[in-house]
Coordinates of C-alpha atoms and ligand atoms in Angstrom, one line a residue:
M1 CA -20.5 163.5 8.0
P2 CA -17.8 166.0 6.8
D3 CA -14.3 165.2 8.0
G4 CA -14.1 168.6 9.7
A5 CA -17.1 167.8 11.8
R6 CA -15.6 164.4 12.8
N7 CA -12.3 166.1 13.5
L8 CA -10.2 163.4 11.9
Q9 CA -6.5 163.9 11.9
K10 CA -5.2 164.3 8.3
Y11 CA -1.9 162.7 7.5
E12 CA 0.3 163.3 4.5
T13 CA 2.9 160.9 3.3
Y14 CA 6.7 161.5 3.1
I15 CA 8.5 161.4 -0.2
D16 CA 11.9 163.0 -1.1
G17 CA 12.0 164.7 2.3
K18 CA 8.7 166.5 1.8
W19 CA 5.2 166.0 3.1
T20 CA 2.7 165.4 0.3
A21 CA -0.9 164.3 -0.3
A22 CA -1.8 161.7 -2.9
R23 CA -1.9 163.3 -6.4
S24 CA -5.5 162.1 -6.8
G25 CA -6.5 163.9 -3.6
K26 CA -7.9 160.6 -2.3
T27 CA -7.6 159.5 1.3
F28 CA -8.9 156.6 3.3
E29 CA -10.0 156.4 7.0
T30 CA -8.0 154.6 9.6
Y31 CA -9.9 153.2 12.6
N32 CA -9.3 152.8 16.3
P33 CA -10.1 149.1 16.7
Y34 CA -11.1 149.5 20.3
T35 CA -13.7 152.2 19.7
G36 CA -14.5 151.1 16.2
E37 CA -14.3 154.8 15.1
A38 CA -12.3 156.4 12.4
W39 CA -9.7 158.8 13.8
A40 CA -7.5 159.8 10.9
L41 CA -7.2 160.1 7.1
I42 CA -4.4 158.5 5.3
P43 CA -3.3 159.4 1.7
D44 CA -4.5 156.8 -0.8
C45 CA -1.4 156.6 -2.9
A46 CA -0.9 154.6 -6.1
K47 CA 1.6 154.1 -8.9
E48 CA 2.3 157.9 -9.4
E49 CA 3.5 158.3 -5.8
V50 CA 5.4 155.0 -5.9
D51 CA 7.2 156.3 -9.0
L52 CA 8.1 159.6 -7.3
A53 CA 9.3 157.8 -4.1
V54 CA 11.4 155.3 -6.0
E55 CA 12.9 158.1 -8.2
A56 CA 13.7 160.0 -5.0
A57 CA 15.3 156.9 -3.4
A58 CA 17.2 156.2 -6.6
R59 CA 18.6 159.7 -6.8
A60 CA 19.6 159.6 -3.1
F61 CA 21.3 156.2 -3.7
E62 CA 23.1 157.1 -7.0
S63 CA 24.1 160.8 -6.7
G64 CA 22.8 162.5 -3.6
P65 CA 24.8 163.3 -0.4
W66 CA 23.8 159.8 1.0
S67 CA 25.8 158.1 -1.8
K68 CA 28.9 160.1 -0.8
M69 CA 28.5 159.7 2.9
T70 CA 31.2 157.6 4.7
A71 CA 30.1 154.4 6.4
T72 CA 31.1 156.0 9.7
A73 CA 28.8 159.0 9.0
R74 CA 26.0 156.5 8.1
G75 CA 26.5 154.8 11.5
K76 CA 26.2 158.2 13.2
A77 CA 22.9 158.8 11.3
L78 CA 21.6 155.5 12.6
R79 CA 22.5 156.4 16.1
R80 CA 20.7 159.8 15.7
I81 CA 17.6 157.8 14.7
A82 CA 18.0 155.6 17.8
G83 CA 18.2 158.7 20.0
L84 CA 15.1 160.2 18.5
I85 CA 13.1 157.0 18.9
E86 CA 14.2 157.0 22.6
R87 CA 12.8 160.5 22.9
H88 CA 9.5 159.7 21.3
A89 CA 9.0 156.1 22.4
E90 CA 5.9 156.9 24.4
H91 CA 4.2 158.8 21.7
L92 CA 4.9 156.2 19.0
A93 CA 3.6 153.5 21.3
Q94 CA 0.4 155.5 21.9
I95 CA -0.2 156.0 18.2
E96 CA 0.2 152.2 17.6
V97 CA -2.2 151.5 20.4
R98 CA -4.8 153.8 18.9
D99 CA -4.4 152.6 15.3
N100 CA -3.7 148.9 15.9
G101 CA -5.3 148.1 19.2
K102 CA -2.0 146.7 20.6
L103 CA -1.6 146.8 24.3
I104 CA 0.2 149.9 25.7
S105 CA 2.4 147.6 27.8
E106 CA 3.5 145.6 24.8
M107 CA 4.0 148.7 22.7
L108 CA 6.1 150.5 25.2
A109 CA 8.3 147.4 25.5
Q110 CA 8.7 147.4 21.7
T111 CA 9.3 151.1 21.2
K112 CA 11.8 151.3 24.1
Y113 CA 13.7 148.3 22.6
M114 CA 13.6 149.5 19.0
P115 CA 16.5 151.9 19.3
E116 CA 18.8 148.9 19.8
W117 CA 18.4 147.9 16.2
Y118 CA 19.7 151.3 15.1
Y119 CA 22.5 151.3 17.6
Y120 CA 23.5 147.8 16.6
Y121 CA 23.4 148.2 12.8
G122 CA 24.8 151.7 13.2
G123 CA 27.8 150.1 14.8
I124 CA 28.1 147.6 12.0
A125 CA 27.9 150.2 9.2
D126 CA 31.7 150.9 9.1
K127 CA 32.7 147.3 9.9
I128 CA 31.3 146.1 6.5
H129 CA 34.6 145.0 5.0
G130 CA 35.5 143.7 1.7
Q131 CA 38.3 141.2 1.4
V132 CA 41.6 140.8 -0.4
V133 CA 41.8 137.4 -2.0
S134 CA 45.1 135.8 -3.2
V135 CA 44.1 134.1 -6.4
D136 CA 46.4 131.6 -8.1
R137 CA 47.7 134.2 -10.6
P138 CA 50.4 136.0 -8.7
E139 CA 50.5 138.9 -11.1
H140 CA 46.9 139.8 -10.2
F141 CA 45.8 141.8 -7.2
T142 CA 42.2 140.7 -6.5
Y143 CA 39.7 141.9 -4.0
I144 CA 36.0 141.7 -3.2
L145 CA 34.0 144.9 -2.5
K146 CA 30.8 144.8 -0.5
E147 CA 28.3 147.2 -2.1
P148 CA 24.8 148.2 -1.1
V149 CA 22.1 146.6 -3.4
G150 CA 20.4 149.9 -4.0
V151 CA 16.8 151.0 -3.6
C152 CA 14.8 148.7 -1.3
G153 CA 11.1 148.3 -1.2
F154 CA 9.7 147.3 2.2
I155 CA 6.1 146.0 2.6
T156 CA 4.8 145.5 6.1
P157 CA 1.7 144.0 7.7
W158 CA -0.7 145.5 10.1
N159 CA 0.2 143.6 13.2
S160 CA 3.5 145.2 14.2
P161 CA 4.1 148.1 11.8
L162 CA 6.9 149.9 13.5
M163 CA 8.9 146.9 14.7
L164 CA 8.8 145.1 11.4
A165 CA 9.8 148.2 9.5
T166 CA 12.7 148.6 11.9
W167 CA 13.9 145.1 11.2
K168 CA 14.3 146.1 7.6
L169 CA 15.3 149.7 7.7
A170 CA 18.1 149.5 10.2
P171 CA 20.3 147.0 8.3
A172 CA 19.4 148.5 4.9
L173 CA 20.6 152.0 6.0
A174 CA 23.7 150.6 7.6
A175 CA 24.5 148.9 4.3
G176 CA 24.1 152.2 2.4
C177 CA 20.7 151.4 0.7
T178 CA 17.8 153.8 0.4
A179 CA 14.2 152.8 1.1
V180 CA 10.5 153.1 0.1
I181 CA 8.2 151.7 2.7
K182 CA 4.6 150.6 2.0
P183 CA 2.8 150.0 5.4
S184 CA -0.5 148.1 5.7
E185 CA -3.5 150.3 4.8
Y186 CA -4.9 149.3 8.2
T187 CA -2.1 150.7 10.3
S188 CA -0.1 153.4 8.5
A189 CA -0.2 156.1 11.2
S190 CA 2.6 155.0 13.4
L191 CA 5.0 154.9 10.5
L192 CA 4.0 158.4 9.4
E193 CA 4.6 159.6 13.0
F194 CA 7.9 157.8 12.9
M195 CA 8.8 159.7 9.7
R196 CA 7.7 163.0 11.3
L197 CA 9.4 162.7 14.7
V198 CA 12.4 160.5 13.8
I199 CA 13.4 160.4 10.1
A200 CA 12.6 164.0 9.3
E201 CA 14.6 165.1 12.3
A202 CA 17.6 162.8 11.9
D203 CA 19.3 165.0 9.4
L204 CA 19.1 162.4 6.6
P205 CA 19.4 163.6 3.0
P206 CA 16.1 163.8 1.1
G207 CA 15.0 160.6 -0.6
V208 CA 16.9 158.2 1.7
V209 CA 13.7 157.0 3.5
N210 CA 10.2 157.5 1.8
V211 CA 6.8 156.2 2.6
V212 CA 3.9 155.4 0.2
T213 CA 0.7 154.7 2.0
G214 CA -2.1 152.9 0.1
T215 CA -3.5 149.5 -0.6
G216 CA -1.5 146.4 -1.5
V217 CA -2.7 146.3 -5.1
N218 CA -2.5 150.0 -5.8
A219 CA 0.7 150.9 -4.0
G220 CA 2.3 147.6 -3.1
E221 CA 2.4 146.0 -6.6
P222 CA 3.9 149.1 -8.4
L223 CA 6.6 149.1 -5.7
V224 CA 7.3 145.4 -6.3
T225 CA 7.4 145.8 -10.1
H226 CA 9.3 149.1 -10.3
P227 CA 12.5 148.5 -12.4
K228 CA 14.6 150.7 -10.1
V229 CA 13.9 148.7 -7.0
A230 CA 16.7 146.2 -6.4
K231 CA 15.3 144.4 -3.4
I232 CA 11.9 143.7 -1.8
A233 CA 11.7 142.8 1.9
F234 CA 8.2 141.7 2.6
T235 CA 6.4 140.7 5.8
G236 CA 2.9 139.4 5.6
G237 CA 0.7 136.4 4.7
T238 CA 2.0 133.4 2.8
L239 CA -0.4 133.9 -0.2
T240 CA 0.6 137.5 -0.6
G241 CA 4.2 136.6 -0.2
A242 CA 3.9 134.1 -3.1
R243 CA 2.3 136.9 -5.3
V244 CA 5.0 139.4 -4.3
S245 CA 7.7 136.8 -5.0
E246 CA 6.3 136.0 -8.4
L247 CA 6.0 139.7 -9.4
A248 CA 9.5 140.4 -8.2
A249 CA 11.0 137.5 -10.1
K250 CA 10.1 139.1 -13.4
S251 CA 12.6 141.8 -12.9
F252 CA 15.1 139.6 -10.9
K253 CA 14.8 141.5 -7.7
K254 CA 16.3 140.1 -4.5
V255 CA 13.5 139.1 -2.2
S256 CA 13.2 138.3 1.5
L257 CA 9.9 137.0 2.9
E258 CA 8.7 136.8 6.5
L259 CA 5.5 134.9 6.2
G260 CA 2.9 133.2 8.3
G261 CA 3.2 130.4 10.9
K262 CA 1.4 127.7 12.8
S263 CA 3.9 127.1 15.5
P264 CA 3.9 124.1 17.8
N265 CA 4.4 124.8 21.5
I266 CA 5.3 121.4 22.9
V267 CA 4.7 120.6 26.6
F268 CA 6.5 117.5 27.9
D269 CA 5.5 115.8 31.2
D270 CA 8.9 116.7 32.8
C271 CA 8.2 120.4 32.4
N272 CA 7.7 123.0 35.1
L273 CA 4.0 123.1 34.9
E274 CA 3.4 126.7 36.1
D275 CA 6.0 128.0 33.6
A276 CA 4.6 126.0 30.8
V277 CA 1.0 127.1 31.4
S278 CA 2.2 130.7 31.4
G279 CA 4.2 130.0 28.2
A280 CA 1.2 128.6 26.5
I281 CA -0.8 131.7 27.4
S282 CA 1.9 134.0 26.2
G283 CA 2.2 131.9 22.9
I284 CA -1.4 132.4 21.9
F285 CA -3.1 135.2 23.8
A286 CA -0.4 137.8 23.8
A287 CA -1.1 140.4 21.1
T288 CA -4.6 138.9 20.8
G289 CA -2.9 136.0 19.0
Q290 CA -2.2 138.3 16.0
T291 CA 1.4 137.4 15.7
C292 CA 3.2 135.3 13.2
I293 CA 5.0 133.4 15.9
A294 CA 1.8 132.5 17.8
G295 CA 2.1 129.1 19.5
S296 CA -1.3 128.2 18.1
R297 CA -0.7 124.4 18.2
L298 CA -0.3 123.4 21.8
L299 CA 1.1 119.8 21.9
V300 CA 0.6 118.3 25.3
Q301 CA 2.0 114.9 26.5
E302 CA -1.0 112.7 27.3
T303 CA 0.3 111.9 30.8
I304 CA -0.3 115.5 31.9
H305 CA -2.9 116.5 29.4
D306 CA -6.0 116.8 31.6
V307 CA -4.3 118.6 34.5
F308 CA -2.5 120.9 32.1
V309 CA -5.6 121.9 30.3
E310 CA -7.4 122.5 33.6
K311 CA -4.7 124.9 34.7
L312 CA -4.5 126.5 31.3
V313 CA -8.2 127.2 31.1
A314 CA -8.3 128.5 34.6
M315 CA -5.6 131.0 33.8
A316 CA -6.9 132.0 30.4
R317 CA -10.4 132.6 31.9
Q318 CA -8.8 135.3 34.1
A319 CA -7.4 137.2 31.2
R320 CA -8.6 140.9 31.4
L321 CA -10.1 142.1 28.1
G322 CA -10.5 145.8 27.6
D323 CA -9.0 149.1 26.6
P324 CA -5.6 148.5 25.1
S325 CA -4.4 151.9 26.4
K326 CA -4.8 150.8 30.0
F327 CA -1.9 149.0 31.6
E328 CA -4.0 146.4 33.3
T329 CA -5.5 145.1 30.0
Q330 CA -4.2 141.7 28.9
V331 CA -6.2 141.0 25.7
G332 CA -7.1 143.8 23.3
P333 CA -9.3 144.0 20.3
V334 CA -8.7 142.4 16.9
T335 CA -7.1 144.9 14.7
T336 CA -9.2 144.8 11.5
P337 CA -12.8 144.0 10.7
P338 CA -11.8 141.3 8.1
Q339 CA -9.5 139.7 10.6
Y340 CA -12.3 139.7 13.2
K341 CA -14.6 137.8 10.7
K342 CA -11.8 135.4 9.8
I343 CA -11.2 134.5 13.4
L344 CA -14.9 133.9 14.1
S345 CA -15.2 131.8 10.9
Y346 CA -12.3 129.6 12.1
I347 CA -14.0 129.1 15.4
D348 CA -17.0 127.8 13.5
I349 CA -14.7 125.6 11.3
A350 CA -13.2 124.0 14.5
K351 CA -16.6 123.3 16.0
G352 CA -17.7 121.8 12.7
E353 CA -14.6 119.6 12.6
G354 CA -15.5 118.2 16.0
A355 CA -13.0 120.0 18.2
N356 CA -14.1 120.5 21.7
C357 CA -14.4 124.1 22.8
V358 CA -13.4 124.3 26.4
L359 CA -13.1 128.1 26.7
G360 CA -14.5 131.1 24.8
G361 CA -15.6 130.3 21.3
G362 CA -17.2 133.6 20.1
P363 CA -17.3 137.4 20.3
A364 CA -16.6 139.1 23.6
G365 CA -19.2 141.7 24.5
K366 CA -19.1 144.8 26.7
E367 CA -20.0 142.8 29.8
E368 CA -16.8 140.8 29.4
G369 CA -14.6 143.8 28.9
G370 CA -14.8 143.4 25.1
G371 CA -16.6 145.4 22.4
T372 CA -16.9 145.8 18.7
Y373 CA -14.0 143.7 17.6
F374 CA -13.2 141.5 20.5
V375 CA -13.0 137.7 20.5
K376 CA -13.0 135.6 23.7
P377 CA -9.7 133.8 24.4
T378 CA -10.7 130.4 22.9
I379 CA -9.3 127.0 23.6
F380 CA -10.1 123.8 21.6
T381 CA -9.1 120.4 22.9
G382 CA -9.3 117.1 21.1
V383 CA -7.8 118.6 18.0
D384 CA -6.3 116.3 15.4
N385 CA -3.3 117.8 13.6
K386 CA -5.0 117.1 10.2
M387 CA -7.9 119.4 11.0
R388 CA -8.0 122.8 9.3
I389 CA -7.9 124.5 12.8
A390 CA -4.5 122.8 13.3
Q391 CA -3.1 123.4 9.8
E392 CA -4.2 126.9 8.9
E393 CA -3.1 130.2 10.4
V394 CA -6.0 131.9 12.3
F395 CA -4.0 134.9 13.5
G396 CA -6.2 135.4 16.6
P397 CA -6.7 134.2 20.2
V398 CA -7.6 130.6 19.3
L399 CA -5.6 127.7 20.6
S400 CA -5.7 124.1 19.4
V401 CA -4.6 121.5 21.9
I402 CA -3.2 118.3 20.5
K403 CA -2.3 115.3 22.6
F404 CA 0.9 113.3 22.0
K405 CA 2.3 110.1 23.4
D406 CA 6.1 110.4 23.3
E407 CA 8.9 112.5 21.9
E408 CA 8.8 110.8 18.5
E409 CA 5.2 111.6 18.1
A410 CA 5.6 115.2 19.3
V411 CA 8.4 115.8 16.8
R412 CA 6.3 114.2 14.0
I413 CA 3.2 116.3 14.7
A414 CA 5.3 119.5 15.2
N415 CA 6.9 119.1 11.8
D416 CA 3.7 117.9 10.0
I417 CA 2.8 121.4 8.8
A418 CA 3.5 123.6 5.8
Y419 CA 5.0 126.3 8.0
G420 CA 8.2 126.5 10.0
L421 CA 8.5 129.9 11.8
G422 CA 8.7 129.2 15.5
A423 CA 8.4 126.4 18.1
G424 CA 8.4 126.1 21.9
I425 CA 9.6 123.3 24.0
W426 CA 8.8 122.9 27.7
T427 CA 11.0 120.4 29.5
Q428 CA 13.5 120.2 32.4
S429 CA 15.7 117.7 30.6
V430 CA 18.7 119.4 28.9
K431 CA 19.2 116.3 26.7
R432 CA 15.6 116.5 25.5
A433 CA 15.7 120.3 25.0
H434 CA 18.8 120.1 22.7
G435 CA 17.6 116.9 21.0
V436 CA 14.1 118.1 20.1
A437 CA 15.3 121.6 19.2
A438 CA 17.6 120.0 16.6
R439 CA 14.8 118.0 15.0
I440 CA 12.2 120.8 14.7
R441 CA 12.0 122.4 11.3
A442 CA 11.6 126.0 12.2
G443 CA 13.6 129.2 12.2
T444 CA 13.4 129.8 15.9
V445 CA 13.0 127.3 18.8
W446 CA 12.4 128.6 22.3
V447 CA 13.0 126.3 25.3
N448 CA 11.2 127.1 28.5
T449 CA 10.4 130.6 27.1
Y450 CA 8.3 131.9 24.2
R451 CA 8.0 134.9 21.9
A452 CA 11.5 136.3 22.8
V453 CA 13.2 138.4 20.0
S454 CA 16.4 140.3 19.8
F455 CA 18.2 142.4 17.3
L456 CA 21.1 140.0 17.8
M457 CA 19.3 136.8 16.9
P458 CA 18.4 135.9 13.2
F459 CA 14.6 135.6 12.7
G460 CA 12.9 134.0 9.7
G461 CA 11.1 130.9 8.5
Y462 CA 11.7 127.4 7.2
K463 CA 9.3 126.1 4.5
A464 CA 6.2 128.3 3.8
S465 CA 7.2 130.7 6.6
G466 CA 9.6 132.6 4.4
L467 CA 12.9 133.2 2.8
G468 CA 16.0 134.8 4.3
R469 CA 16.6 136.1 7.8
E470 CA 16.1 139.4 9.5
N471 CA 18.1 140.6 12.6
G472 CA 21.5 139.5 13.7
A473 CA 24.7 140.2 11.9
E474 CA 23.7 138.1 8.9
A475 CA 20.8 140.3 8.0
I476 CA 23.2 143.0 6.7
E477 CA 24.3 140.6 3.9
S478 CA 20.8 140.7 2.4
Y479 CA 21.3 144.4 1.7
L480 CA 24.8 143.9 0.2
Q481 CA 26.2 142.4 -3.0
S482 CA 29.8 141.4 -3.8
K483 CA 31.9 142.8 -6.5
S484 CA 35.1 141.0 -7.6
V485 CA 37.8 143.3 -8.8
W486 CA 40.9 142.0 -10.7
I487 CA 43.9 144.2 -11.2
N488 CA 46.5 142.9 -13.6
N489 CA 50.0 144.0 -12.4
G490 CA 51.8 141.7 -14.9
P491 CA 52.2 141.8 -18.6
G492 CA 49.3 141.7 -21.0
G493 CA 49.1 139.3 -23.9
G494 CA 48.3 135.7 -24.0
N495 CA 45.8 133.9 -26.2
P496 CA 42.8 136.3 -26.4
F497 CA 40.6 133.3 -27.4
V498 CA 41.2 131.3 -24.3
M499 CA 39.8 132.0 -20.8
K500 CA 42.4 133.2 -18.3
T501 CA 42.5 130.4 -15.9
S502 CA 45.4 129.4 -13.6
G503 CA 48.3 127.3 -14.6
Ligands
LIG1 P1 -1.0 140.6 4.0 O1 -0.2 139.6 3.3 O2 -2.4 140.7 3.7 O3 -0.4 142.1 3.8 C1 1.0 142.4 4.1 C2 1.3 143.6 3.3 O4 1.3 143.3 1.9 C3 0.4 144.8 3.5 O5 1.1 146.0 3.5 C4 -0.5 144.7 2.3 O6 -1.2 145.9 2.0 C5 0.5 144.3 1.3 N1 -0.1 143.7 0.1 C6 -1.3 143.0 -0.1 N2 -1.4 142.6 -1.3 C7 -0.3 142.9 -2.0 C8 0.2 142.8 -3.4 N3 -0.5 142.1 -4.3 N4 1.4 143.3 -3.7 C9 2.1 143.9 -2.8 N5 1.7 144.2 -1.5 C10 0.6 143.6 -1.1 O7 -0.8 140.3 5.6 P2 -1.5 141.0 6.8 O8 -1.3 142.5 6.7 O9 -2.9 140.5 6.9 O10 -0.6 140.5 8.0 C11 -0.8 139.3 8.6 C12 0.1 138.2 8.1 O11 1.5 138.7 8.2 C13 0.0 136.9 8.8 O12 0.0 135.8 7.9 C14 1.3 136.9 9.6 O13 1.7 135.6 9.9 C15 2.3 137.6 8.7 N6 3.4 138.1 9.5 C16 4.6 137.4 9.4 C17 5.6 137.8 10.2 C18 7.0 137.2 10.1 O14 8.0 137.9 10.5 N7 7.1 136.0 9.6 C19 5.5 138.9 11.2 C20 4.2 139.5 11.3 C21 3.2 139.0 10.4 P3 -2.7 146.1 2.6 O15 -2.6 145.9 4.0 O16 -2.9 147.5 2.2 O17 -3.5 145.1 1.9

């Protein structure tokens, strides 16, 4: 059917402050995962567009007005971005719902909170200070400058496109860097709308923020290997992260990686049962389980196991599946067809491994509020931590319940995994809360809560869950590098063949 007849919205991408199609003229369709229908066309960019975008970002960084802008002016630019997001939060949320299938309630919460990142890092922009250092050679005046690393390449996954781009863009701009963003081919629309409504209106010089849409191999790899890109910030799967890291190492780029997870959500028998049940649900069924921090391994103390599982199943059974644009919906569709197949294949794997399916366990049809890409909220009990369903990231609404005897065993099972992104602890004992939190090998530990994030709190993974931290004051450091400056105010001379050390 011709595109005109289907009335697909046609997007262009944003390079050097201008809207442009892919040079090849190619586009690909993007789908509404709830209806299963294509609704827009996205430019299918490749190396040529990456080169243009990186050149534009390099010009903006090296010689354009951005390079001459004061840090205070950069901070104001970030605050303008924040204000524009506030104005368009609802529209941005709706686009993400249409393209990604995320719930409108979740998306509004995200887009209304997103400005805080730009206010926060905007405030930091002119508080990035170097340092004067008194070295042990009194005739020298020595200081350290903090300089932006340069052009940054951002690669983001399909599950939270706007939020995860924000975590990178806000500190990078505050530091004085410029950026080229490659969103996932499955969910590019919200970022393009963000460029149209926010970046293009924020009075930023051309080339400071650019977007190259396209596939990982055609657009992602040329960005990772481009010699003028100084840093890659990647969020995505662990295998892709390893590939990106390997490619980036060849040209010695700085790399930060936010990767997958298989987080333990640990329920002790001294917990508040109702809160813990709700926390377990939030850990695995929020965002249809398509979140890196999903609490997909639920560790339950054996003394309360049966009663806990009974309450959990009863609550999960009530979850309302349906149209993600409706506020009453609690579980939306899976975002992409490959992900849908992957989730169903893991359900089969779990059954084959002998796990006991006590809820769900397959596609959810129209009569259950579901549709094309819906999976029933699924709970397996009797899971052994060695099973694939316990060790591998499913990225869907599939929970593995694992029994433990005592604190020692809970910590051992929690840490017996390649990942280390998040963890939950449910207990009313302060001593146990602090003690277990200290022993868990993960970047974030939530006690009596789950899936809370803030611009103020560092976020990132231990082990195979990543490298570096986003958010919080420390994130700015990953977009800066130090330069040591030595000014000799004393006489010259000395032995030119000997290093100038003290003494
Ligand atoms: P992928 O790793 O498949 O893709 C992530 C991004 O990398 C996409 O933009 C993708 O493009 C691109 N890409 C793919 N191959 C390459 C390549 N060879 N070179 C450069 N770029 C490439 O992840 P998903 O999109 O499937 O996202 C889900 C994963 O993301 C999960 O594992 C999840 O845990 C993780 N994640 C981690 C988070 C964290 O903060 N730790 C947060 C959210 C998700 P394309 O889509 O076009 O293939």
